[in-house]
CSV table of C-alpha atoms in Angstrom, one decimal:
chain,number,residue,atom,x,y,z
A,1,MET,CA,-6.8,26.8,-4.9
A,2,THR,CA,-9.7,25.1,-7.1
A,3,SER,CA,-8.7,21.8,-8.5
A,4,THR,CA,-8.8,21.0,-12.1
A,5,VAL,CA,-11.8,19.0,-13.0
A,6,LEU,CA,-11.3,16.3,-15.6
A,7,ASN,CA,-13.9,14.0,-17.2
A,8,ALA,CA,-12.8,10.3,-16.6
A,9,VAL,CA,-13.7,7.3,-18.8
A,10,VAL,CA,-12.5,3.8,-17.7
A,11,SER,CA,-12.4,1.2,-20.2
A,12,ASP,CA,-10.6,-2.1,-21.1
A,13,PRO,CA,-7.2,-1.6,-22.5
A,14,THR,CA,-6.5,-1.9,-26.3
A,15,SER,CA,-3.7,-4.5,-25.8
A,16,VAL,CA,-3.7,-7.1,-23.0
A,17,SER,CA,-0.5,-7.5,-20.8
A,18,LYS,CA,0.9,-10.9,-20.0
A,19,THR,CA,-0.5,-12.9,-17.1
A,20,PRO,CA,0.8,-16.1,-15.5
A,21,SER,CA,-0.8,-19.3,-16.9
A,22,GLU,CA,-2.3,-20.2,-13.6
A,23,ALA,CA,-4.2,-16.8,-13.2
A,24,LYS,CA,-7.2,-18.3,-15.2
A,25,ASP,CA,-7.7,-20.8,-12.3
A,26,LYS,CA,-8.5,-18.1,-9.8
A,27,ARG,CA,-7.0,-20.1,-7.0
A,28,HIS,CA,-7.3,-17.0,-4.8
A,29,HIS,CA,-11.0,-17.4,-4.9
A,30,ARG,CA,-12.6,-19.5,-2.1
A,31,GLN,CA,-14.6,-22.4,-3.6
A,32,ASN,CA,-17.6,-21.6,-1.6
A,33,GLY,CA,-17.7,-18.2,-3.2
A,34,LYS,CA,-17.3,-16.4,0.1
A,35,GLY,CA,-14.1,-14.5,-0.2
A,36,PHE,CA,-10.6,-15.0,-1.0
A,37,MET,CA,-7.3,-16.7,0.2
A,38,ASN,CA,-3.6,-16.6,-0.4
A,39,PRO,CA,-2.9,-19.7,-2.5
A,40,TRP,CA,0.7,-20.3,-1.6
A,41,PRO,CA,2.8,-22.2,0.8
A,42,SER,CA,4.3,-18.9,2.0
A,43,TRP,CA,1.0,-18.1,3.7
A,44,ALA,CA,-0.1,-19.4,7.1
A,45,GLU,CA,-3.6,-18.7,8.1
A,46,GLN,CA,-4.2,-17.1,11.5
A,47,SER,CA,-7.6,-15.9,12.8
A,48,ALA,CA,-8.1,-12.7,14.5
A,49,PRO,CA,-8.6,-14.4,17.9
A,50,GLN,CA,-5.4,-16.4,17.3
A,51,ILE,CA,-3.3,-13.2,16.7
A,52,VAL,CA,-5.0,-11.5,19.7
A,53,SER,CA,-4.4,-14.4,22.0
A,54,LYS,CA,-0.8,-14.6,21.1
A,55,ILE,CA,-0.2,-10.9,21.8
A,56,ILE,CA,-2.0,-11.3,25.1
A,57,TRP,CA,0.2,-14.3,26.0
A,58,MET,CA,3.3,-12.2,25.1
A,59,ARG,CA,2.1,-9.3,27.2
A,60,LEU,CA,1.4,-11.7,30.3
A,61,THR,CA,4.9,-13.3,29.9
A,62,GLY,CA,6.7,-9.9,29.5
A,63,LYS,CA,7.9,-10.8,25.9
A,64,TRP,CA,5.9,-7.9,24.3
A,65,LYS,CA,7.7,-4.6,24.3
A,66,ASP,CA,5.7,-1.4,23.6
A,67,PRO,CA,7.8,1.0,21.4
A,68,SER,CA,8.5,4.5,22.6
A,69,VAL,CA,6.7,7.2,20.7
A,70,GLU,CA,8.5,10.1,22.5
A,71,PRO,CA,10.0,12.7,20.1
A,72,PRO,CA,12.0,13.0,18.1
A,73,THR,CA,10.5,10.3,15.7
A,74,VAL,CA,9.9,11.0,12.0
A,75,PRO,CA,10.2,14.4,10.7
A,76,VAL,CA,7.0,15.9,9.4
A,77,HIS,CA,7.1,18.7,6.7
A,78,LYS,CA,4.2,20.5,5.0
A,79,PRO,CA,4.3,19.1,1.4
A,80,LYS,CA,4.9,21.1,-1.6
A,81,PHE,CA,2.6,19.9,-4.3
A,82,LEU,CA,3.2,21.0,-7.9
A,83,PRO,CA,0.7,24.0,-8.7
A,84,THR,CA,0.2,22.8,-12.3
A,85,ARG,CA,0.1,19.4,-14.2
A,86,ALA,CA,3.3,20.3,-16.1
A,87,THR,CA,5.9,18.0,-15.1
A,88,GLU,CA,8.5,15.8,-16.9
A,89,LYS,CA,9.4,13.6,-13.9
A,90,LEU,CA,7.6,11.1,-11.7
A,91,ARG,CA,7.2,12.7,-8.3
A,92,ALA,CA,6.1,10.9,-5.0
A,93,THR,CA,5.1,12.5,-1.8
A,94,TRP,CA,4.8,10.4,1.3
A,95,LEU,CA,1.8,11.5,3.5
A,96,GLY,CA,2.3,8.9,6.1
A,97,HIS,CA,1.9,5.1,6.6
A,98,ALA,CA,0.9,3.7,3.1
A,99,CYS,CA,-0.4,7.0,1.6
A,100,TYR,CA,1.6,8.5,-1.3
A,101,LEU,CA,0.5,11.2,-3.7
A,102,VAL,CA,2.2,10.5,-7.1
A,103,GLU,CA,2.5,13.1,-9.8
A,104,PHE,CA,3.0,11.5,-13.1
A,105,PRO,CA,4.6,13.2,-16.3
A,106,GLY,CA,1.8,14.3,-18.5
A,107,GLY,CA,-0.5,15.3,-15.6
A,108,LEU,CA,-2.1,12.3,-14.0
A,109,ARG,CA,-2.4,12.6,-10.2
A,110,VAL,CA,-2.9,9.4,-8.1
A,111,LEU,CA,-3.6,9.1,-4.4
A,112,PHE,CA,-2.8,5.7,-2.8
A,113,ASP,CA,-4.4,4.3,0.4
A,114,PRO,CA,-5.4,7.8,1.9
A,115,VAL,CA,-6.2,8.0,5.5
A,116,PHE,CA,-6.5,11.5,6.8
A,117,THR,CA,-7.8,10.8,10.3
A,118,HIS,CA,-6.1,10.9,13.7
A,119,ARG,CA,-6.9,7.1,14.4
A,120,CYS,CA,-7.0,4.1,12.0
A,121,SER,CA,-10.1,2.8,13.6
A,122,PRO,CA,-13.9,2.5,13.3
A,123,PHE,CA,-14.0,4.9,16.2
A,124,SER,CA,-12.8,8.5,16.7
A,125,PHE,CA,-12.1,8.0,20.4
A,126,LEU,CA,-10.5,4.4,20.4
A,127,GLY,CA,-7.8,2.7,18.3
A,128,PRO,CA,-4.3,3.4,17.2
A,129,ALA,CA,-3.6,7.2,17.3
A,130,ARG,CA,-1.0,8.9,15.2
A,131,PHE,CA,2.3,9.6,16.9
A,132,THR,CA,3.3,11.9,13.9
A,133,GLU,CA,1.0,14.7,12.7
A,134,MET,CA,-0.7,14.6,9.5
A,135,PRO,CA,1.4,16.7,7.1
A,136,CYS,CA,-1.6,18.3,5.4
A,137,GLN,CA,-5.3,18.2,5.0
A,138,ILE,CA,-7.2,17.0,1.9
A,139,ASP,CA,-8.1,20.6,1.2
A,140,ASP,CA,-4.3,21.3,0.7
A,141,ILE,CA,-4.1,18.9,-2.3
A,142,PRO,CA,-4.7,20.7,-5.5
A,143,MET,CA,-5.5,17.7,-7.8
A,144,VAL,CA,-6.5,14.1,-7.5
A,145,ASP,CA,-7.6,12.2,-10.5
A,146,ALA,CA,-7.6,8.7,-9.1
A,147,VAL,CA,-7.6,7.0,-5.8
A,148,VAL,CA,-6.2,3.5,-5.6
A,149,ILE,CA,-7.0,1.3,-2.5
A,150,SER,CA,-5.1,-1.8,-1.6
A,151,HIS,CA,-7.5,-3.4,0.9
A,152,SER,CA,-10.3,-2.7,3.5
A,153,HIS,CA,-8.3,-2.6,6.8
A,154,TYR,CA,-8.8,0.8,8.6
A,155,ASP,CA,-5.1,2.0,8.1
A,156,HIS,CA,-5.7,1.8,4.4
A,157,LEU,CA,-9.4,2.6,3.8
A,158,SER,CA,-11.0,5.4,5.8
A,159,HIS,CA,-14.7,6.3,5.6
A,160,PRO,CA,-14.2,10.0,6.6
A,161,THR,CA,-11.3,10.4,4.1
A,162,ILE,CA,-13.2,8.9,1.2
A,163,VAL,CA,-16.2,11.1,1.8
A,164,LYS,CA,-14.1,14.2,2.0
A,165,LEU,CA,-12.2,13.3,-1.1
A,166,LYS,CA,-15.4,12.8,-3.1
A,167,GLN,CA,-16.5,16.2,-1.8
A,168,LYS,CA,-13.3,17.9,-2.9
A,169,PHE,CA,-12.8,16.1,-6.2
A,170,PRO,CA,-16.3,15.1,-7.5
A,171,ASN,CA,-14.9,13.4,-10.6
A,172,VAL,CA,-12.3,11.5,-8.9
A,173,HIS,CA,-12.2,7.7,-9.8
A,174,PHE,CA,-11.7,5.0,-7.2
A,175,PHE,CA,-9.9,1.7,-8.1
A,176,VAL,CA,-10.4,-1.1,-5.6
A,177,PRO,CA,-9.9,-4.9,-5.4
A,178,LEU,CA,-12.9,-7.3,-5.8
A,179,GLY,CA,-15.7,-7.1,-3.2
A,180,ASN,CA,-15.0,-3.6,-2.2
A,181,LYS,CA,-17.2,-1.7,-4.6
A,182,VAL,CA,-20.4,-2.3,-2.5
A,183,TRP,CA,-18.7,-0.3,0.3
A,184,PHE,CA,-18.5,2.6,-2.0
A,185,ASP,CA,-22.0,2.1,-3.4
A,186,LYS,CA,-23.3,2.5,0.1
A,187,LEU,CA,-21.8,6.0,0.1
A,188,ASN,CA,-23.5,6.8,-3.3
A,189,ILE,CA,-20.0,6.8,-5.0
A,190,SER,CA,-20.6,5.5,-8.4
A,191,ASN,CA,-17.0,6.5,-9.8
A,192,CYS,CA,-15.6,3.2,-8.6
A,193,THR,CA,-14.1,0.3,-10.5
A,194,GLU,CA,-13.3,-2.9,-8.8
A,195,MET,CA,-10.8,-5.4,-10.2
A,196,ASP,CA,-9.3,-8.9,-9.7
A,197,TRP,CA,-5.6,-9.8,-9.7
A,198,TRP,CA,-4.1,-9.5,-13.1
A,199,ASP,CA,-7.0,-7.3,-14.4
A,200,GLU,CA,-6.0,-4.1,-16.3
A,201,LYS,CA,-8.1,-1.0,-17.1
A,202,THR,CA,-7.4,2.1,-19.0
A,203,ILE,CA,-8.5,5.5,-17.5
A,204,SER,CA,-8.8,8.4,-19.9
A,205,LEU,CA,-9.0,12.0,-18.6
A,206,SER,CA,-10.2,15.0,-20.6
A,207,SER,CA,-11.0,18.5,-20.1
A,208,LYS,CA,-13.3,18.5,-23.0
A,209,GLY,CA,-16.7,20.3,-22.0
A,210,VAL,CA,-15.2,21.3,-18.6
A,211,PRO,CA,-15.6,25.0,-17.8
A,212,LYS,CA,-12.3,26.8,-17.3
A,213,THR,CA,-11.7,28.8,-14.1
A,214,ALA,CA,-9.2,31.5,-13.6
A,215,ASP,CA,-7.8,30.1,-10.4
A,216,ALA,CA,-7.6,26.5,-11.4
A,217,PRO,CA,-4.3,24.8,-12.0
A,218,SER,CA,-3.7,24.4,-15.8
A,219,THR,CA,-4.4,21.3,-17.7
A,220,PRO,CA,-2.2,20.2,-20.6
A,221,ASP,CA,-3.5,20.1,-24.1
A,222,GLY,CA,-5.0,16.7,-25.0
A,223,ASP,CA,-6.1,13.8,-22.9
A,224,ILE,CA,-4.3,12.1,-20.1
A,225,THR,CA,-4.3,8.4,-20.2
A,226,ALA,CA,-3.1,5.7,-17.7
A,227,THR,CA,-3.0,2.0,-17.3
A,228,ILE,CA,-4.1,0.7,-14.0
A,229,GLY,CA,-3.2,-2.9,-13.1
A,230,CYS,CA,-4.4,-4.8,-10.1
A,231,LEU,CA,-2.0,-7.4,-9.1
A,232,PRO,CA,-1.4,-10.0,-6.2
A,233,CYS,CA,0.1,-9.5,-2.8
A,234,GLN,CA,0.0,-11.7,0.4
A,235,HIS,CA,-2.3,-10.3,2.9
A,236,THR,CA,-5.9,-10.4,4.2
A,237,SER,CA,-8.9,-8.0,4.6
A,238,GLY,CA,-11.8,-7.2,7.1
A,239,ARG,CA,-13.5,-4.3,8.8
A,240,THR,CA,-15.4,-6.4,11.4
A,241,PRO,CA,-14.9,-9.6,13.3
A,242,PHE,CA,-17.2,-11.2,10.8
A,243,ASP,CA,-15.9,-10.3,7.4
A,244,ARG,CA,-12.3,-11.5,7.3
A,245,SER,CA,-11.1,-12.1,3.8
A,246,ARG,CA,-14.5,-11.5,2.2
A,247,THR,CA,-12.9,-8.7,0.1
A,248,LEU,CA,-9.9,-8.9,-2.0
A,249,TRP,CA,-6.4,-7.3,-1.2
A,250,ALA,CA,-4.1,-6.3,-4.0
A,251,SER,CA,-0.9,-4.5,-5.0
A,252,TRP,CA,-1.2,-2.2,-8.1
A,253,SER,CA,0.6,-0.9,-11.1
A,254,VAL,CA,0.0,2.5,-12.7
A,255,SER,CA,1.6,3.5,-16.1
A,256,SER,CA,1.2,7.0,-17.4
A,257,GLY,CA,3.3,9.6,-19.1
A,258,GLY,CA,6.1,7.2,-19.9
A,259,LYS,CA,6.6,6.2,-16.3
A,260,LYS,CA,5.5,3.0,-14.5
A,261,LEU,CA,5.0,2.6,-10.8
A,262,TRP,CA,4.3,-0.4,-8.6
A,263,PHE,CA,2.5,0.1,-5.3
A,264,GLY,CA,2.9,-2.8,-2.9
A,265,GLY,CA,-0.1,-2.1,-0.7
A,266,ASP,CA,0.2,-4.2,2.4
A,267,THR,CA,1.9,-7.5,2.1
A,268,GLY,CA,3.9,-10.3,3.5
A,269,TYR,CA,6.6,-12.5,1.8
A,270,ARG,CA,7.1,-15.6,3.8
A,271,THR,CA,6.0,-17.2,7.1
A,272,VAL,CA,8.6,-17.4,9.7
A,273,PRO,CA,8.4,-19.7,12.8
A,274,GLU,CA,8.9,-18.6,16.4
A,275,LEU,CA,12.7,-18.2,16.8
A,276,PRO,CA,15.0,-16.8,19.5
A,277,PRO,CA,15.3,-13.0,19.3
A,278,SER,CA,18.8,-13.3,18.3
A,279,GLU,CA,18.4,-15.8,15.5
A,280,PHE,CA,18.4,-14.3,12.0
A,281,ASP,CA,15.3,-15.9,10.0
A,282,TYR,CA,17.2,-15.3,6.7
A,283,GLY,CA,20.2,-17.5,7.7
A,284,GLU,CA,20.9,-20.8,5.8
A,285,LYS,CA,19.0,-22.8,8.4
A,286,TYR,CA,15.8,-21.1,7.2
A,287,SER,CA,16.6,-20.8,3.4
A,288,ASN,CA,14.0,-23.4,2.6
A,289,LEU,CA,11.1,-21.4,3.9
A,290,PRO,CA,8.8,-20.7,1.0
A,291,HIS,CA,8.3,-17.2,-0.3
A,292,CYS,CA,5.4,-15.7,-2.3
A,293,PRO,CA,6.0,-16.5,-6.0
A,294,SER,CA,3.7,-13.7,-7.4
A,295,PHE,CA,6.2,-10.9,-7.0
A,296,ALA,CA,8.5,-12.5,-9.5
A,297,ASP,CA,5.5,-13.0,-11.7
A,298,ILE,CA,4.8,-9.4,-11.4
A,299,GLY,CA,8.5,-8.4,-12.2
A,300,GLU,CA,8.7,-10.8,-15.1
A,301,LEU,CA,5.3,-10.1,-16.7
A,302,ARG,CA,4.5,-6.5,-15.8
A,303,GLY,CA,7.9,-5.0,-14.9
A,304,PRO,CA,10.4,-3.3,-14.8
A,305,PHE,CA,9.1,-0.4,-12.7
A,306,ASP,CA,10.6,3.1,-12.4
A,307,LEU,CA,9.4,3.2,-8.9
A,308,GLY,CA,8.2,0.9,-6.2
A,309,LEU,CA,6.4,1.9,-3.2
A,310,ILE,CA,7.1,-0.9,-0.8
A,311,PRO,CA,6.0,-1.6,3.0
A,312,ILE,CA,8.9,-1.9,5.3
A,313,GLY,CA,7.3,-1.7,8.8
A,314,ALA,CA,4.8,-3.3,11.2
A,315,TYR,CA,6.6,-6.7,11.3
A,316,ASP,CA,7.6,-7.6,14.9
A,317,PRO,CA,7.1,-10.1,16.3
A,318,ARG,CA,7.9,-12.0,13.1
A,319,TRP,CA,6.3,-15.2,14.1
A,320,ILE,CA,3.0,-13.6,14.4
A,321,MET,CA,3.2,-10.7,11.7
A,322,SER,CA,5.4,-12.2,8.9
A,323,PRO,CA,2.7,-13.9,6.9
A,324,MET,CA,1.0,-10.5,6.3
A,325,HIS,CA,3.7,-7.9,6.9
A,326,ALA,CA,7.1,-7.6,5.3
A,327,ASN,CA,10.2,-6.7,7.3
A,328,PRO,CA,13.0,-4.8,5.5
A,329,TYR,CA,14.8,-8.1,4.4
A,330,ASP,CA,11.5,-9.2,2.9
A,331,SER,CA,11.0,-5.8,1.4
A,332,VAL,CA,14.5,-5.9,-0.5
A,333,ASN,CA,13.6,-9.3,-1.9
A,334,ILE,CA,10.2,-8.0,-3.0
A,335,PHE,CA,12.0,-4.9,-4.5
A,336,SER,CA,14.3,-7.4,-6.5
A,337,ASP,CA,11.5,-9.8,-7.6
A,338,THR,CA,9.3,-7.0,-8.9
A,339,LYS,CA,12.1,-5.5,-10.9
A,340,CYS,CA,11.8,-2.0,-9.5
A,341,GLU,CA,14.6,0.2,-10.4
A,342,ARG,CA,14.1,2.5,-7.5
A,343,ALA,CA,11.9,2.3,-4.3
A,344,LEU,CA,10.6,4.2,-1.4
A,345,GLY,CA,9.6,2.7,1.9
A,346,MET,CA,6.1,3.0,3.5
A,347,HIS,CA,3.8,1.3,6.1
A,348,TRP,CA,5.8,2.8,9.0
A,349,GLY,CA,6.2,6.0,11.1
A,350,THR,CA,2.6,6.8,11.7
A,351,TRP,CA,0.6,4.5,13.9
A,352,VAL,CA,2.1,1.8,16.4
A,353,LEU,CA,0.7,-1.4,15.1
A,354,THR,CA,3.4,-3.8,16.2
A,355,SER,CA,6.3,-3.9,18.7
A,356,GLU,CA,9.4,-2.8,16.7
A,357,GLU,CA,10.9,0.6,17.6
A,358,VAL,CA,9.3,3.3,15.5
A,359,LEU,CA,12.6,4.3,13.9
A,360,GLU,CA,13.9,0.8,13.3
A,361,PRO,CA,12.5,0.0,9.7
A,362,PRO,CA,14.8,2.5,7.8
A,363,ARG,CA,17.8,1.5,9.9
A,364,VAL,CA,17.1,-2.3,9.2
A,365,LEU,CA,16.4,-1.4,5.6
A,366,ARG,CA,20.0,-0.2,5.1
A,367,GLN,CA,21.2,-3.4,6.7
A,368,ALA,CA,19.1,-5.5,4.3
A,369,LEU,CA,20.2,-3.7,1.3
A,370,LYS,CA,23.8,-4.4,2.3
A,371,TRP,CA,22.9,-8.0,2.9
A,372,LYS,CA,21.2,-8.2,-0.6
A,373,GLY,CA,24.3,-6.7,-2.2
A,374,LEU,CA,22.5,-3.5,-3.2
A,375,PRO,CA,23.7,0.2,-2.5
A,376,GLU,CA,22.7,1.4,0.9
A,377,GLU,CA,22.0,4.9,-0.7
A,378,GLY,CA,20.1,6.0,-3.9
A,379,VAL,CA,18.2,2.8,-4.7
A,380,PHE,CA,15.8,2.0,-2.0
A,381,GLY,CA,15.4,4.5,0.7
A,382,VAL,CA,12.8,6.5,2.7
A,383,VAL,CA,11.6,10.2,2.9
A,384,ASP,CA,10.3,12.2,5.7
A,385,ILE,CA,6.5,12.5,6.0
A,386,GLY,CA,5.5,15.4,3.6
A,387,GLU,CA,8.7,15.1,1.6
A,388,SER,CA,8.7,14.6,-2.1
A,389,LYS,CA,11.1,12.8,-4.3
A,390,GLU,CA,11.5,12.9,-8.2
A,391,PHE,CA,12.5,10.1,-10.5
């Protein structure tokens, strides 16, 4: 099926959304002009060698556990995308890890953090390999208008995938955090807008002047418009040993067709010290640990959201991973802070990046929802890979 081609124009919004008073200070910009930082007490800086050395030490002392990837793991289905742009509901399809295709009422189609490769690595022969199959190929997707990238890590930004998307959808527009546009420029991709935290852009899509084809999915009458917002999260970036945090990381909001979505990207919430395995780090003893304040700012100033796509995996061991990766208890706090009415989990079930069991995140998510006083079903859940859910 040939995709509907729409002409895209990106501009500043006619009305400016609220931002926190300190946003103008750009505290997340390093003073030397070389990159970015997490400007909160909830963050603890760890270099890549520090993280690797901690993992090596755990392996040598027998404290590291490799999770089993023997089936059954996460069910994988061939996704059923809508054949036309006509829909009255917000529809999200999980394509593995942090990748969702979201179909908005009114016709907009947005792909978040697509990685359509077997490995999340600079190499095709080395690095984390999928333990669940890809549910589809790029050629199976009928329409993509915008691609939103959270940051430059290989499990979120894939060179072969971006090249293929540009080939399949020549008019697709990419939205990236600051510093990432040069990567797209090197691929001769000019349809790219980079943004800082709290920036907003309007994208207008029109079929005016575009030739009709008999086999293309139908395009609604009139233009499609959306507001894209770049928002904070607590993470880092890098594609080599020499460019750590040189480009920005972000969460994102997308509003179109009367629906508003928040995409959490990849984020931590608080930094947890090394504890005995049996000790609960959300107990009263650790209630004073600082958490990232930006999620409450997002909820207060840009929420509420009809749907949140929130990471729930790659969190163990906590004392290493907690600054940059949320566990389900962090995730339900992020859900509450950002004022999402519903949420789906992501950042699990695809590659082994950490040591928790591969099916543990959704199980712990249910426990965390109960702990938070939220319903265990129907509010914040998960779907199978390739499965769609409407809101």
